[in-house]
Amino acid sequence: MSNNDTNVKHTNFTRLVLRLLRKDLFVYLRGTFIAELIDKTLWIGFVSFVVTHIMTKMGMPLEYGFFYSTGLLMAVPFWSTWDDSVEVFSDWEGANSFGYYSILPIPFYLYLFQRMLFYVIKSLILCFCIAPVLLTILIGRCSFTEASLFKFVIISVVALFFCASLTFLVCALSKNSKSLGHVCTRIILPAWFVGGIQYSWYSVN
């Protein structure tokens, strides 16, 4: 195969992946996006309010409230892993659209990569929409002078891709939809408590 044919093939692959990504985002934004945004905004908003406005009056340092509240943004893609895993298994045991996508003229690993990008972009949209609410709660209660936006962006991107990959790991370790809850409990919950979202690794060291 000539270099020209190879370039054309890769271009076609890229176009198809982008079309699938655009279709998935369109369906999500027109479907469950608003409901999911409301749920996660209420959850993060109330937890952040309690941590920064109530628990500080009980002796908890204000800096911890800021640390915990900003970490809650990364809880959005993390806990979406559970929902996304349920969605994948529901599809496998129902409509099985994965079977359809497996016969598309692209390598199946590209489709999996497209799904991972979809999970990343979906979580990114939710985080951007929730961030103003979180900032409104934090303004006047916390100091942003010691916060590093650059470091936060870098770790956020890494966390987004990790959580998207975690979805496929959870599905791969689950035998069926009934065992999915056990796998999530044994992987996601421990990762939540020891993953550093409620405390910094610097403080542990």
Short mmCIF file of C-alpha atoms in Angstrom, two decimals:
data_model
loop_
_atom_site.label_atom_id
_atom_site.label_comp_id
_atom_site.label_asym_id
_atom_site.label_seq_id
_atom_site.Cartn_x
_atom_site.Cartn_y
_atom_site.Cartn_z
CA MET A 1 0.00 0.00 0.00
CA SER A 2 1.38 3.38 -1.05
CA ASN A 3 1.88 6.29 1.31
CA ASN A 4 -0.93 8.14 -0.42
CA ASP A 5 -3.37 5.26 0.15
CA THR A 6 -2.29 5.05 3.78
CA ASN A 7 -2.88 8.78 4.30
CA VAL A 8 -6.32 8.54 2.70
CA LYS A 9 -7.19 5.58 4.91
CA HIS A 10 -6.12 7.41 8.07
CA THR A 11 -8.04 10.49 6.98
CA ASN A 12 -11.19 8.41 6.50
CA PHE A 13 -10.70 6.83 9.91
CA THR A 14 -10.36 10.25 11.51
CA ARG A 15 -13.48 11.58 9.80
CA LEU A 16 -15.54 8.57 10.88
CA VAL A 17 -14.34 8.80 14.47
CA LEU A 18 -15.21 12.51 14.57
CA ARG A 19 -18.65 11.81 13.13
CA LEU A 20 -19.32 9.16 15.75
CA LEU A 21 -18.10 11.53 18.46
CA ARG A 22 -20.33 14.33 17.20
CA LYS A 23 -23.32 11.99 17.06
CA ASP A 24 -22.78 10.73 20.62
CA LEU A 25 -22.40 14.27 21.97
CA PHE A 26 -25.54 15.41 20.13
CA VAL A 27 -27.58 12.53 21.57
CA TYR A 28 -26.20 13.19 25.07
CA LEU A 29 -26.81 16.94 25.01
CA ARG A 30 -30.33 16.45 23.70
CA GLY A 31 -31.03 13.63 26.14
CA THR A 32 -29.75 13.23 29.69
CA PHE A 33 -27.38 16.22 29.91
CA ILE A 34 -29.74 18.62 31.71
CA ALA A 35 -30.86 16.02 34.26
CA GLU A 36 -27.28 14.95 34.95
CA LEU A 37 -26.15 18.56 35.26
CA ILE A 38 -28.86 19.32 37.81
CA ASP A 39 -28.05 16.22 39.86
CA LYS A 40 -24.30 16.80 39.99
CA THR A 41 -24.65 20.56 40.56
CA LEU A 42 -26.91 19.98 43.57
CA TRP A 43 -24.57 17.32 44.95
CA ILE A 44 -21.35 19.31 44.57
CA GLY A 45 -23.00 22.59 45.55
CA PHE A 46 -24.44 21.31 48.81
CA VAL A 47 -21.30 19.39 49.80
CA SER A 48 -19.13 22.42 49.05
CA PHE A 49 -21.45 24.70 51.03
CA VAL A 50 -21.36 22.42 54.06
CA VAL A 51 -17.57 22.04 53.93
CA THR A 52 -16.79 25.75 53.49
CA HIS A 53 -19.59 27.41 55.48
CA ILE A 54 -20.68 25.01 58.22
CA MET A 55 -17.81 22.65 59.06
CA THR A 56 -15.38 25.59 59.30
CA LYS A 57 -17.46 26.87 62.23
CA MET A 58 -16.81 23.54 63.95
CA GLY A 59 -13.05 24.04 63.81
CA MET A 60 -12.13 22.67 60.38
CA PRO A 61 -9.47 24.80 58.66
CA LEU A 62 -10.79 27.01 55.87
CA GLU A 63 -7.96 25.90 53.59
CA TYR A 64 -9.23 22.33 53.77
CA GLY A 65 -12.66 23.48 52.64
CA PHE A 66 -11.11 25.05 49.56
CA PHE A 67 -9.02 21.95 48.85
CA TYR A 68 -11.98 19.60 49.22
CA SER A 69 -14.34 21.76 47.18
CA THR A 70 -12.02 22.07 44.19
CA GLY A 71 -11.38 18.34 44.34
CA LEU A 72 -15.12 17.78 44.01
CA LEU A 73 -14.93 18.85 40.37
CA MET A 74 -12.87 15.75 39.65
CA ALA A 75 -15.51 13.72 41.43
CA VAL A 76 -17.76 14.41 38.44
CA PRO A 77 -15.86 12.19 35.97
CA PHE A 78 -14.90 9.77 38.73
CA TRP A 79 -18.44 8.89 39.78
CA SER A 80 -19.61 9.06 36.16
CA THR A 81 -17.52 5.91 35.72
CA TRP A 82 -20.19 3.95 37.59
CA ASP A 83 -23.03 5.39 35.46
CA ASP A 84 -21.11 4.88 32.21
CA SER A 85 -20.31 1.28 33.13
CA VAL A 86 -23.99 0.57 33.75
CA GLU A 87 -24.83 2.16 30.40
CA VAL A 88 -22.25 0.01 28.59
CA PHE A 89 -23.55 -3.19 30.16
CA SER A 90 -27.15 -2.24 29.45
CA ASP A 91 -26.20 -1.84 25.82
CA TRP A 92 -24.32 -5.16 25.74
CA GLU A 93 -27.30 -7.02 27.16
CA GLY A 94 -29.87 -5.07 25.15
CA ALA A 95 -29.51 -3.32 21.82
CA ASN A 96 -25.82 -4.29 21.56
CA SER A 97 -24.76 -1.29 19.51
CA PHE A 98 -21.19 -2.41 20.15
CA GLY A 99 -21.86 -5.28 17.78
CA TYR A 100 -22.87 -2.79 15.12
CA TYR A 101 -19.85 -0.55 15.66
CA SER A 102 -17.53 -3.57 15.50
CA ILE A 103 -18.40 -4.03 11.81
CA LEU A 104 -17.72 -0.41 10.85
CA PRO A 105 -14.78 0.14 8.47
CA ILE A 106 -12.49 1.25 11.29
CA PRO A 107 -10.40 -0.73 13.77
CA PHE A 108 -12.41 -1.49 16.90
CA TYR A 109 -9.74 0.08 19.09
CA LEU A 110 -10.47 3.41 17.37
CA TYR A 111 -14.11 3.09 18.34
CA LEU A 112 -13.08 2.45 21.95
CA PHE A 113 -10.83 5.51 21.75
CA GLN A 114 -13.76 7.51 20.42
CA ARG A 115 -15.90 6.39 23.36
CA MET A 116 -13.13 7.39 25.76
CA LEU A 117 -12.98 10.84 24.15
CA PHE A 118 -16.74 11.07 24.49
CA TYR A 119 -16.55 10.34 28.23
CA VAL A 120 -13.77 12.92 28.61
CA ILE A 121 -15.63 15.66 26.73
CA LYS A 122 -18.90 14.86 28.51
CA SER A 123 -17.26 15.22 31.92
CA LEU A 124 -15.42 18.35 30.78
CA ILE A 125 -18.70 20.01 29.76
CA LEU A 126 -20.24 19.15 33.12
CA CYS A 127 -17.21 20.52 35.00
CA PHE A 128 -17.29 23.79 33.07
CA CYS A 129 -20.99 24.21 33.82
CA ILE A 130 -20.61 23.38 37.52
CA ALA A 131 -17.45 25.48 38.08
CA PRO A 132 -19.28 28.87 38.26
CA VAL A 133 -21.58 27.54 40.98
CA LEU A 134 -18.59 26.24 42.92
CA LEU A 135 -16.73 29.54 42.56
CA THR A 136 -19.80 31.44 43.80
CA ILE A 137 -19.80 29.33 46.96
CA LEU A 138 -16.03 29.73 47.49
CA ILE A 139 -15.76 33.49 46.84
CA GLY A 140 -15.39 35.33 50.11
CA ARG A 141 -14.68 32.13 52.00
CA CYS A 142 -11.39 30.97 50.52
CA SER A 143 -8.21 32.53 49.20
CA PHE A 144 -7.14 31.75 45.64
CA THR A 145 -3.63 33.18 46.03
CA GLU A 146 -1.99 29.80 46.61
CA ALA A 147 -3.95 28.01 43.90
CA SER A 148 -2.11 27.07 40.70
CA LEU A 149 -4.42 27.09 37.67
CA PHE A 150 -1.75 25.47 35.48
CA LYS A 151 -1.28 22.51 37.84
CA PHE A 152 -5.03 22.17 38.26
CA VAL A 153 -5.58 22.00 34.49
CA ILE A 154 -2.82 19.41 34.04
CA ILE A 155 -4.07 17.11 36.79
CA SER A 156 -7.65 17.57 35.60
CA VAL A 157 -6.80 16.38 32.08
CA VAL A 158 -4.96 13.36 33.48
CA ALA A 159 -7.87 12.57 35.80
CA LEU A 160 -10.41 12.86 32.97
CA PHE A 161 -8.59 10.34 30.79
CA PHE A 162 -8.00 8.05 33.76
CA CYS A 163 -11.70 8.00 34.66
CA ALA A 164 -12.67 7.39 31.04
CA SER A 165 -10.28 4.42 30.91
CA LEU A 166 -11.56 3.19 34.27
CA THR A 167 -14.99 2.68 32.71
CA PHE A 168 -13.64 0.03 30.35
CA LEU A 169 -11.60 -1.58 33.13
CA VAL A 170 -14.69 -1.94 35.31
CA CYS A 171 -16.64 -3.44 32.41
CA ALA A 172 -13.80 -5.83 31.56
CA LEU A 173 -13.66 -7.13 35.14
CA SER A 174 -17.44 -7.61 35.36
CA LYS A 175 -18.97 -10.87 34.19
CA ASN A 176 -22.46 -9.44 33.82
CA SER A 177 -24.63 -6.57 34.98
CA LYS A 178 -25.28 -8.30 38.32
CA SER A 179 -21.57 -8.44 39.18
CA LEU A 180 -21.02 -4.86 38.02
CA GLY A 181 -22.08 -3.44 41.39
CA HIS A 182 -19.58 -5.64 43.22
CA VAL A 183 -16.73 -4.60 40.93
CA CYS A 184 -17.60 -0.92 41.32
CA THR A 185 -17.76 -1.30 45.10
CA ARG A 186 -14.38 -3.05 45.20
CA ILE A 187 -12.60 -0.64 42.83
CA ILE A 188 -14.33 2.74 42.74
CA LEU A 189 -15.09 3.14 46.45
CA PRO A 190 -11.55 2.30 47.65
CA ALA A 191 -10.10 4.57 44.97
CA TRP A 192 -12.36 7.36 46.22
CA PHE A 193 -11.18 7.09 49.82
CA VAL A 194 -7.46 6.56 49.19
CA GLY A 195 -7.14 8.53 45.95
CA GLY A 196 -6.31 11.83 47.61
CA ILE A 197 -9.53 13.72 46.93
CA GLN A 198 -10.24 14.13 50.65
CA TYR A 199 -6.63 14.77 51.63
CA SER A 200 -3.37 15.63 49.89
CA TRP A 201 -0.57 13.14 49.45
CA TYR A 202 1.76 15.89 50.62
CA SER A 203 0.09 15.91 54.03
CA VAL A 204 0.43 12.12 54.28
CA ASN A 205 4.16 12.24 53.50
#
